[in-house]
């Protein structure tokens, strides 16, 4: 069965894996490039990389409406449970994972910061690995700079990486090219760019450099755009 990946804008994705709908870092409300309104999304699972508002703000409402299970680190997950009243929450930490009906979800390290919208401590920020039951392995790096341990993440054999390229809050184009050399994914989708003035990027320049300087296939989506694996 195919895996469909839709970019929701910013770091947000909707993955349709078999008959399961999985959201990663959905951020629609207050996102000038949002693909769809948050209220239109369905979800069985919501995976969160860290506690910043541009990754978690829409999750309480989507999870309450859909009953989706949230997967996050211990601090973000506990905040969703205790402060937002969500019942279905997995609270992981790096290297740990959980078997879900579409595959295993595991948190990785990321180098960034993490606090919740009310100022609560958000724990360590994360990347997200998804070992789908269908076969493909997906890696959403979250907000991060490039780091050497991306080689270990790449050793899993990554079919598709979702990497920030916006600069300012995360790695930019230069860092993402180094990250691609460490991870060696088959294909890579850029994210976390153009949403706000500080993270404007020339994504066609990025794609050209990925073609010229790495072995990966660059996949540039518009918000709402879909890639099939
Ligand atoms: Ni962040
Ligand atoms: Mn962010």
PDB file of C-alpha atoms and ligand atoms in Angstrom:
ATOM      1  CA  UNK A   1       0.000   0.000   0.000  1.00  0.00           C
ATOM      2  CA  UNK A   2       1.259   3.442  -0.817  1.00  0.00           C
ATOM      3  CA  UNK A   3       2.347   6.054   1.659  1.00  0.00           C
ATOM      4  CA  UNK A   4       1.126   9.558   0.896  1.00  0.00           C
ATOM      5  CA  UNK A   5       2.948  12.558   2.327  1.00  0.00           C
ATOM      6  CA  UNK A   6       1.269  15.950   2.287  1.00  0.00           C
ATOM      7  CA  UNK A   7       3.150  19.095   3.361  1.00  0.00           C
ATOM      8  CA  UNK A   8       0.824  21.208   5.513  1.00  0.00           C
ATOM      9  CA  UNK A   9       3.292  24.109   5.574  1.00  0.00           C
ATOM     10  CA  UNK A  10       6.126  24.925   8.036  1.00  0.00           C
ATOM     11  CA  UNK A  11       7.181  21.675   9.793  1.00  0.00           C
ATOM     12  CA  UNK A  12       3.730  20.146   9.443  1.00  0.00           C
ATOM     13  CA  UNK A  13       2.994  16.977   7.486  1.00  0.00           C
ATOM     14  CA  UNK A  14       0.073  14.638   7.023  1.00  0.00           C
ATOM     15  CA  UNK A  15       1.130  11.047   6.380  1.00  0.00           C
ATOM     16  CA  UNK A  16      -1.420   8.571   5.135  1.00  0.00           C
ATOM     17  CA  UNK A  17       0.047   5.152   5.837  1.00  0.00           C
ATOM     18  CA  UNK A  18      -2.304   2.321   4.976  1.00  0.00           C
ATOM     19  CA  UNK A  19      -5.601   3.500   6.455  1.00  0.00           C
ATOM     20  CA  UNK A  20      -3.978   5.527   9.262  1.00  0.00           C
ATOM     21  CA  UNK A  21      -3.657   9.303   9.200  1.00  0.00           C
ATOM     22  CA  UNK A  22      -0.597  10.578  11.038  1.00  0.00           C
ATOM     23  CA  UNK A  23       0.134  14.276  11.546  1.00  0.00           C
ATOM     24  CA  UNK A  24       3.573  15.633  12.411  1.00  0.00           C
ATOM     25  CA  UNK A  25       3.880  19.093  14.022  1.00  0.00           C
ATOM     26  CA  UNK A  26       0.616  20.449  12.560  1.00  0.00           C
ATOM     27  CA  UNK A  27       0.756  24.281  12.610  1.00  0.00           C
ATOM     28  CA  UNK A  28      -2.080  25.898  10.706  1.00  0.00           C
ATOM     29  CA  UNK A  29      -3.591  28.554  12.966  1.00  0.00           C
ATOM     30  CA  UNK A  30      -1.451  31.681  12.660  1.00  0.00           C
ATOM     31  CA  UNK A  31       0.550  30.185   9.802  1.00  0.00           C
ATOM     32  CA  UNK A  32       0.302  32.522   6.778  1.00  0.00           C
ATOM     33  CA  UNK A  33       1.192  29.618   4.451  1.00  0.00           C
ATOM     34  CA  UNK A  34      -1.128  27.015   6.018  1.00  0.00           C
ATOM     35  CA  UNK A  35      -2.352  24.504   3.462  1.00  0.00           C
ATOM     36  CA  UNK A  36      -5.716  23.965   5.184  1.00  0.00           C
ATOM     37  CA  UNK A  37      -7.524  25.112   8.346  1.00  0.00           C
ATOM     38  CA  UNK A  38      -6.733  23.018  11.427  1.00  0.00           C
ATOM     39  CA  UNK A  39     -10.435  22.240  11.832  1.00  0.00           C
ATOM     40  CA  UNK A  40     -10.471  20.376   8.504  1.00  0.00           C
ATOM     41  CA  UNK A  41      -7.778  17.849   9.468  1.00  0.00           C
ATOM     42  CA  UNK A  42      -8.506  14.324  10.534  1.00  0.00           C
ATOM     43  CA  UNK A  43      -5.934  12.392  12.545  1.00  0.00           C
ATOM     44  CA  UNK A  44      -5.370   9.059  14.238  1.00  0.00           C
ATOM     45  CA  UNK A  45      -1.958  10.048  15.596  1.00  0.00           C
ATOM     46  CA  UNK A  46      -0.115  13.352  16.113  1.00  0.00           C
ATOM     47  CA  UNK A  47       3.680  13.213  16.457  1.00  0.00           C
ATOM     48  CA  UNK A  48       5.421  16.249  17.986  1.00  0.00           C
ATOM     49  CA  UNK A  49       9.102  17.172  17.751  1.00  0.00           C
ATOM     50  CA  UNK A  50       9.227  19.769  20.549  1.00  0.00           C
ATOM     51  CA  UNK A  51       7.200  22.255  22.542  1.00  0.00           C
ATOM     52  CA  UNK A  52       7.390  25.484  20.537  1.00  0.00           C
ATOM     53  CA  UNK A  53       4.101  27.038  19.479  1.00  0.00           C
ATOM     54  CA  UNK A  54       4.813  26.695  15.762  1.00  0.00           C
ATOM     55  CA  UNK A  55       4.805  22.904  16.328  1.00  0.00           C
ATOM     56  CA  UNK A  56       2.242  22.241  19.087  1.00  0.00           C
ATOM     57  CA  UNK A  57      -0.364  25.038  19.050  1.00  0.00           C
ATOM     58  CA  UNK A  58      -3.035  23.266  17.019  1.00  0.00           C
ATOM     59  CA  UNK A  59      -2.571  19.857  18.622  1.00  0.00           C
ATOM     60  CA  UNK A  60      -4.882  20.142  21.667  1.00  0.00           C
ATOM     61  CA  UNK A  61      -7.881  21.118  19.518  1.00  0.00           C
ATOM     62  CA  UNK A  62      -7.188  18.541  16.802  1.00  0.00           C
ATOM     63  CA  UNK A  63      -6.647  15.779  19.362  1.00  0.00           C
ATOM     64  CA  UNK A  64      -9.820  16.650  21.322  1.00  0.00           C
ATOM     65  CA  UNK A  65     -11.914  16.715  18.158  1.00  0.00           C
ATOM     66  CA  UNK A  66     -10.490  13.556  16.579  1.00  0.00           C
ATOM     67  CA  UNK A  67      -9.430  11.523  19.621  1.00  0.00           C
ATOM     68  CA  UNK A  68      -5.977  11.211  18.041  1.00  0.00           C
ATOM     69  CA  UNK A  69      -3.164   9.752  20.132  1.00  0.00           C
ATOM     70  CA  UNK A  70      -0.275  12.175  20.725  1.00  0.00           C
ATOM     71  CA  UNK A  71       3.363  11.010  20.669  1.00  0.00           C
ATOM     72  CA  UNK A  72       5.912  13.434  22.114  1.00  0.00           C
ATOM     73  CA  UNK A  73       8.748  13.630  24.603  1.00  0.00           C
ATOM     74  CA  UNK A  74       8.000  13.212  28.312  1.00  0.00           C
ATOM     75  CA  UNK A  75       7.595  16.919  29.098  1.00  0.00           C
ATOM     76  CA  UNK A  76       5.533  17.852  26.044  1.00  0.00           C
ATOM     77  CA  UNK A  77       3.400  14.726  26.366  1.00  0.00           C
ATOM     78  CA  UNK A  78       2.813  15.259  30.091  1.00  0.00           C
ATOM     79  CA  UNK A  79       1.821  18.883  29.391  1.00  0.00           C
ATOM     80  CA  UNK A  80      -0.697  17.690  26.800  1.00  0.00           C
ATOM     81  CA  UNK A  81      -2.118  15.261  29.361  1.00  0.00           C
ATOM     82  CA  UNK A  82      -2.117  17.473  32.460  1.00  0.00           C
ATOM     83  CA  UNK A  83      -2.627  20.985  31.061  1.00  0.00           C
ATOM     84  CA  UNK A  84      -4.691  20.169  27.968  1.00  0.00           C
ATOM     85  CA  UNK A  85      -6.625  17.180  29.296  1.00  0.00           C
ATOM     86  CA  UNK A  86      -5.644  14.807  26.493  1.00  0.00           C
ATOM     87  CA  UNK A  87      -5.960  11.161  27.485  1.00  0.00           C
ATOM     88  CA  UNK A  88      -4.205   9.293  24.700  1.00  0.00           C
ATOM     89  CA  UNK A  89      -0.563  10.287  24.964  1.00  0.00           C
ATOM     90  CA  UNK A  90       2.769   8.459  24.619  1.00  0.00           C
ATOM     91  CA  UNK A  91       5.672  10.144  26.438  1.00  0.00           C
ATOM     92  CA  UNK A  92       8.958   9.001  24.918  1.00  0.00           C
ATOM     93  CA  UNK A  93      12.547  10.180  25.036  1.00  0.00           C
ATOM     94  CA  UNK A  94      15.448   9.832  22.564  1.00  0.00           C
ATOM     95  CA  UNK A  95      16.245   6.259  21.539  1.00  0.00           C
ATOM     96  CA  UNK A  96      12.878   5.136  22.849  1.00  0.00           C
ATOM     97  CA  UNK A  97      10.028   4.186  20.621  1.00  0.00           C
ATOM     98  CA  UNK A  98       6.534   2.788  20.553  1.00  0.00           C
ATOM     99  CA  UNK A  99       4.874   0.276  18.243  1.00  0.00           C
ATOM    100  CA  UNK A 100       1.784   1.811  16.636  1.00  0.00           C
ATOM    101  CA  UNK A 101      -0.650   0.297  14.110  1.00  0.00           C
ATOM    102  CA  UNK A 102       1.307   1.760  11.144  1.00  0.00           C
ATOM    103  CA  UNK A 103       4.834   1.091  12.423  1.00  0.00           C
ATOM    104  CA  UNK A 104       7.354   2.012  15.114  1.00  0.00           C
ATOM    105  CA  UNK A 105       7.833   5.662  16.062  1.00  0.00           C
ATOM    106  CA  UNK A 106      11.112   6.557  17.751  1.00  0.00           C
ATOM    107  CA  UNK A 107      12.476   9.880  18.967  1.00  0.00           C
ATOM    108  CA  UNK A 108      15.997  11.001  18.075  1.00  0.00           C
ATOM    109  CA  UNK A 109      18.070  13.845  19.433  1.00  0.00           C
ATOM    110  CA  UNK A 110      17.917  17.306  17.889  1.00  0.00           C
ATOM    111  CA  UNK A 111      19.891  20.426  18.786  1.00  0.00           C
ATOM    112  CA  UNK A 112      17.467  23.255  19.463  1.00  0.00           C
ATOM    113  CA  UNK A 113      15.451  24.450  22.499  1.00  0.00           C
ATOM    114  CA  UNK A 114      12.019  23.463  23.748  1.00  0.00           C
ATOM    115  CA  UNK A 115       9.492  25.267  25.923  1.00  0.00           C
ATOM    116  CA  UNK A 116       5.702  25.069  25.855  1.00  0.00           C
ATOM    117  CA  UNK A 117       3.493  28.055  24.886  1.00  0.00           C
ATOM    118  CA  UNK A 118       2.776  28.841  28.587  1.00  0.00           C
ATOM    119  CA  UNK A 119       6.498  28.879  29.402  1.00  0.00           C
ATOM    120  CA  UNK A 120       6.592  25.352  30.873  1.00  0.00           C
ATOM    121  CA  UNK A 121       9.796  23.374  30.380  1.00  0.00           C
ATOM    122  CA  UNK A 122       9.533  21.359  27.175  1.00  0.00           C
ATOM    123  CA  UNK A 123      12.368  18.893  27.731  1.00  0.00           C
ATOM    124  CA  UNK A 124      14.893  18.161  25.020  1.00  0.00           C
ATOM    125  CA  UNK A 125      13.827  18.776  21.423  1.00  0.00           C
ATOM    126  CA  UNK A 126      13.601  15.755  19.148  1.00  0.00           C
ATOM    127  CA  UNK A 127      13.611  14.402  15.660  1.00  0.00           C
ATOM    128  CA  UNK A 128      11.181  11.627  14.746  1.00  0.00           C
ATOM    129  CA  UNK A 129      11.929   8.294  13.057  1.00  0.00           C
ATOM    130  CA  UNK A 130       9.060   6.272  11.589  1.00  0.00           C
ATOM    131  CA  UNK A 131       9.738   2.647  10.653  1.00  0.00           C
ATOM    132  CA  UNK A 132       6.558   2.023   8.681  1.00  0.00           C
ATOM    133  CA  UNK A 133       5.018  -1.439   8.500  1.00  0.00           C
ATOM    134  CA  UNK A 134       4.852  -0.810   4.742  1.00  0.00           C
ATOM    135  CA  UNK A 135       8.673  -0.780   4.630  1.00  0.00           C
ATOM    136  CA  UNK A 136       9.856   2.790   4.068  1.00  0.00           C
ATOM    137  CA  UNK A 137      11.725   4.549   6.884  1.00  0.00           C
ATOM    138  CA  UNK A 138      10.956   8.244   7.350  1.00  0.00           C
ATOM    139  CA  UNK A 139      12.912  10.835   9.350  1.00  0.00           C
ATOM    140  CA  UNK A 140      11.510  14.214  10.382  1.00  0.00           C
ATOM    141  CA  UNK A 141      14.439  16.143  11.842  1.00  0.00           C
ATOM    142  CA  UNK A 142      12.357  18.638  13.835  1.00  0.00           C
ATOM    143  CA  UNK A 143      14.009  21.997  14.439  1.00  0.00           C
ATOM    144  CA  UNK A 144      17.746  21.396  14.588  1.00  0.00           C
ATOM    145  CA  UNK A 145      21.202  22.256  13.427  1.00  0.00           C
ATOM    146  CA  UNK A 146      23.230  19.618  11.615  1.00  0.00           C
ATOM    147  CA  UNK A 147      25.012  17.160  13.939  1.00  0.00           C
ATOM    148  CA  UNK A 148      27.408  14.244  13.426  1.00  0.00           C
ATOM    149  CA  UNK A 149      25.014  11.664  14.900  1.00  0.00           C
ATOM    150  CA  UNK A 150      22.856  12.133  11.811  1.00  0.00           C
ATOM    151  CA  UNK A 151      25.183   9.440  10.424  1.00  0.00           C
ATOM    152  CA  UNK A 152      23.717   6.995  12.981  1.00  0.00           C
ATOM    153  CA  UNK A 153      20.211   8.036  12.008  1.00  0.00           C
ATOM    154  CA  UNK A 154      21.138   7.532   8.360  1.00  0.00           C
ATOM    155  CA  UNK A 155      22.451   4.049   9.130  1.00  0.00           C
ATOM    156  CA  UNK A 156      18.818   2.932   9.430  1.00  0.00           C
ATOM    157  CA  UNK A 157      18.496   3.512   5.669  1.00  0.00           C
ATOM    158  CA  UNK A 158      16.270   6.550   5.332  1.00  0.00           C
ATOM    159  CA  UNK A 159      13.886   6.556   2.386  1.00  0.00           C
ATOM    160  CA  UNK A 160      12.607  10.066   3.004  1.00  0.00           C
ATOM    161  CA  UNK A 161      14.009  12.832   5.197  1.00  0.00           C
ATOM    162  CA  UNK A 162      12.129  16.011   6.103  1.00  0.00           C
ATOM    163  CA  UNK A 163      14.741  18.664   6.915  1.00  0.00           C
ATOM    164  CA  UNK A 164      14.522  22.315   7.967  1.00  0.00           C
ATOM    165  CA  UNK A 165      16.274  24.732   5.620  1.00  0.00           C
ATOM    166  CA  UNK A 166      15.047  28.100   6.886  1.00  0.00           C
ATOM    167  CA  UNK A 167      18.136  29.284   8.774  1.00  0.00           C
ATOM    168  CA  UNK A 168      17.783  31.628  11.794  1.00  0.00           C
ATOM    169  CA  UNK A 169      15.969  29.134  14.097  1.00  0.00           C
ATOM    170  CA  UNK A 170      17.404  25.983  12.491  1.00  0.00           C
ATOM    171  CA  UNK A 171      20.016  24.958   9.975  1.00  0.00           C
ATOM    172  CA  UNK A 172      19.831  26.726   6.641  1.00  0.00           C
ATOM    173  CA  UNK A 173      20.691  25.573   3.141  1.00  0.00           C
ATOM    174  CA  UNK A 174      24.383  25.020   3.871  1.00  0.00           C
ATOM    175  CA  UNK A 175      23.642  22.989   7.016  1.00  0.00           C
ATOM    176  CA  UNK A 176      20.975  20.948   5.295  1.00  0.00           C
ATOM    177  CA  UNK A 177      23.401  19.952   2.542  1.00  0.00           C
ATOM    178  CA  UNK A 178      25.835  18.691   5.181  1.00  0.00           C
ATOM    179  CA  UNK A 179      22.945  16.898   6.913  1.00  0.00           C
ATOM    180  CA  UNK A 180      21.996  15.156   3.660  1.00  0.00           C
ATOM    181  CA  UNK A 181      25.600  13.973   3.265  1.00  0.00           C
ATOM    182  CA  UNK A 182      25.460  12.503   6.794  1.00  0.00           C
ATOM    183  CA  UNK A 183      21.986  10.937   6.509  1.00  0.00           C
ATOM    184  CA  UNK A 184      22.178   9.822   2.854  1.00  0.00           C
ATOM    185  CA  UNK A 185      18.411   9.637   2.418  1.00  0.00           C
ATOM    186  CA  UNK A 186      16.950   8.519  -0.895  1.00  0.00           C
ATOM    187  CA  UNK A 187      14.784  11.650  -1.031  1.00  0.00           C
ATOM    188  CA  UNK A 188      14.464  14.826   0.980  1.00  0.00           C
ATOM    189  CA  UNK A 189      11.646  17.330   1.473  1.00  0.00           C
ATOM    190  CA  UNK A 190      12.594  20.828   2.732  1.00  0.00           C
ATOM    191  CA  UNK A 191      10.537  22.412   5.532  1.00  0.00           C
ATOM    192  CA  UNK A 192      10.540  25.246   8.088  1.00  0.00           C
ATOM    193  CA  UNK A 193      11.196  27.982   5.513  1.00  0.00           C
ATOM    194  CA  UNK A 194       9.301  30.968   4.026  1.00  0.00           C
ATOM    195  CA  UNK A 195       6.651  30.938   6.784  1.00  0.00           C
ATOM    196  CA  UNK A 196       7.982  34.146   8.352  1.00  0.00           C
ATOM    197  CA  UNK A 197      10.411  36.870   7.157  1.00  0.00           C
ATOM    198  CA  UNK A 198      13.502  35.601   9.070  1.00  0.00           C
ATOM    199  CA  UNK A 199      13.311  32.177   7.397  1.00  0.00           C
ATOM    200  CA  UNK A 200      12.852  33.155   3.743  1.00  0.00           C
ATOM    201  CA  UNK A 201      14.894  30.882   1.447  1.00  0.00           C
ATOM    202  CA  UNK A 202      15.399  30.346  -2.268  1.00  0.00           C
ATOM    203  CA  UNK A 203      14.129  26.760  -2.387  1.00  0.00           C
ATOM    204  CA  UNK A 204      14.974  26.288  -6.079  1.00  0.00           C
ATOM    205  CA  UNK A 205      18.601  27.112  -5.268  1.00  0.00           C
ATOM    206  CA  UNK A 206      18.414  24.522  -2.477  1.00  0.00           C
ATOM    207  CA  UNK A 207      16.992  21.891  -4.829  1.00  0.00           C
ATOM    208  CA  UNK A 208      19.664  22.586  -7.451  1.00  0.00           C
ATOM    209  CA  UNK A 209      22.427  22.218  -4.884  1.00  0.00           C
ATOM    210  CA  UNK A 210      20.947  18.973  -3.532  1.00  0.00           C
ATOM    211  CA  UNK A 211      20.942  17.634  -7.121  1.00  0.00           C
ATOM    212  CA  UNK A 212      24.504  18.750  -7.772  1.00  0.00           C
ATOM    213  CA  UNK A 213      26.175  18.019  -4.437  1.00  0.00           C
ATOM    214  CA  UNK A 214      24.406  14.976  -2.954  1.00  0.00           C
ATOM    215  CA  UNK A 215      22.935  11.627  -3.983  1.00  0.00           C
ATOM    216  CA  UNK A 216      19.471  12.474  -2.648  1.00  0.00           C
ATOM    217  CA  UNK A 217      16.418  13.402  -4.684  1.00  0.00           C
ATOM    218  CA  UNK A 218      15.089  16.838  -3.659  1.00  0.00           C
ATOM    219  CA  UNK A 219      11.304  17.000  -3.477  1.00  0.00           C
ATOM    220  CA  UNK A 220       9.987  20.558  -3.230  1.00  0.00           C
ATOM    221  CA  UNK A 221       6.290  20.752  -2.362  1.00  0.00           C
ATOM    222  CA  UNK A 222       3.993  23.748  -2.151  1.00  0.00           C
ATOM    223  CA  UNK A 223       1.865  23.845   1.016  1.00  0.00           C
ATOM    224  CA  UNK A 224      -0.827  21.238   0.347  1.00  0.00           C
ATOM    225  CA  UNK A 225       1.430  19.427  -2.125  1.00  0.00           C
ATOM    226  CA  UNK A 226       1.608  15.632  -2.050  1.00  0.00           C
ATOM    227  CA  UNK A 227       4.398  13.114  -2.570  1.00  0.00           C
ATOM    228  CA  UNK A 228       3.713   9.378  -2.900  1.00  0.00           C
ATOM    229  CA  UNK A 229       6.217   6.823  -1.657  1.00  0.00           C
TER     230      UNK A 229
HETATM  231 NI1  LIG B   1      11.368  25.419  17.555  1.00  0.00          NI
HETATM  232 MN1  LIG B   2       9.989  25.880  14.772  1.00  0.00          MN
END
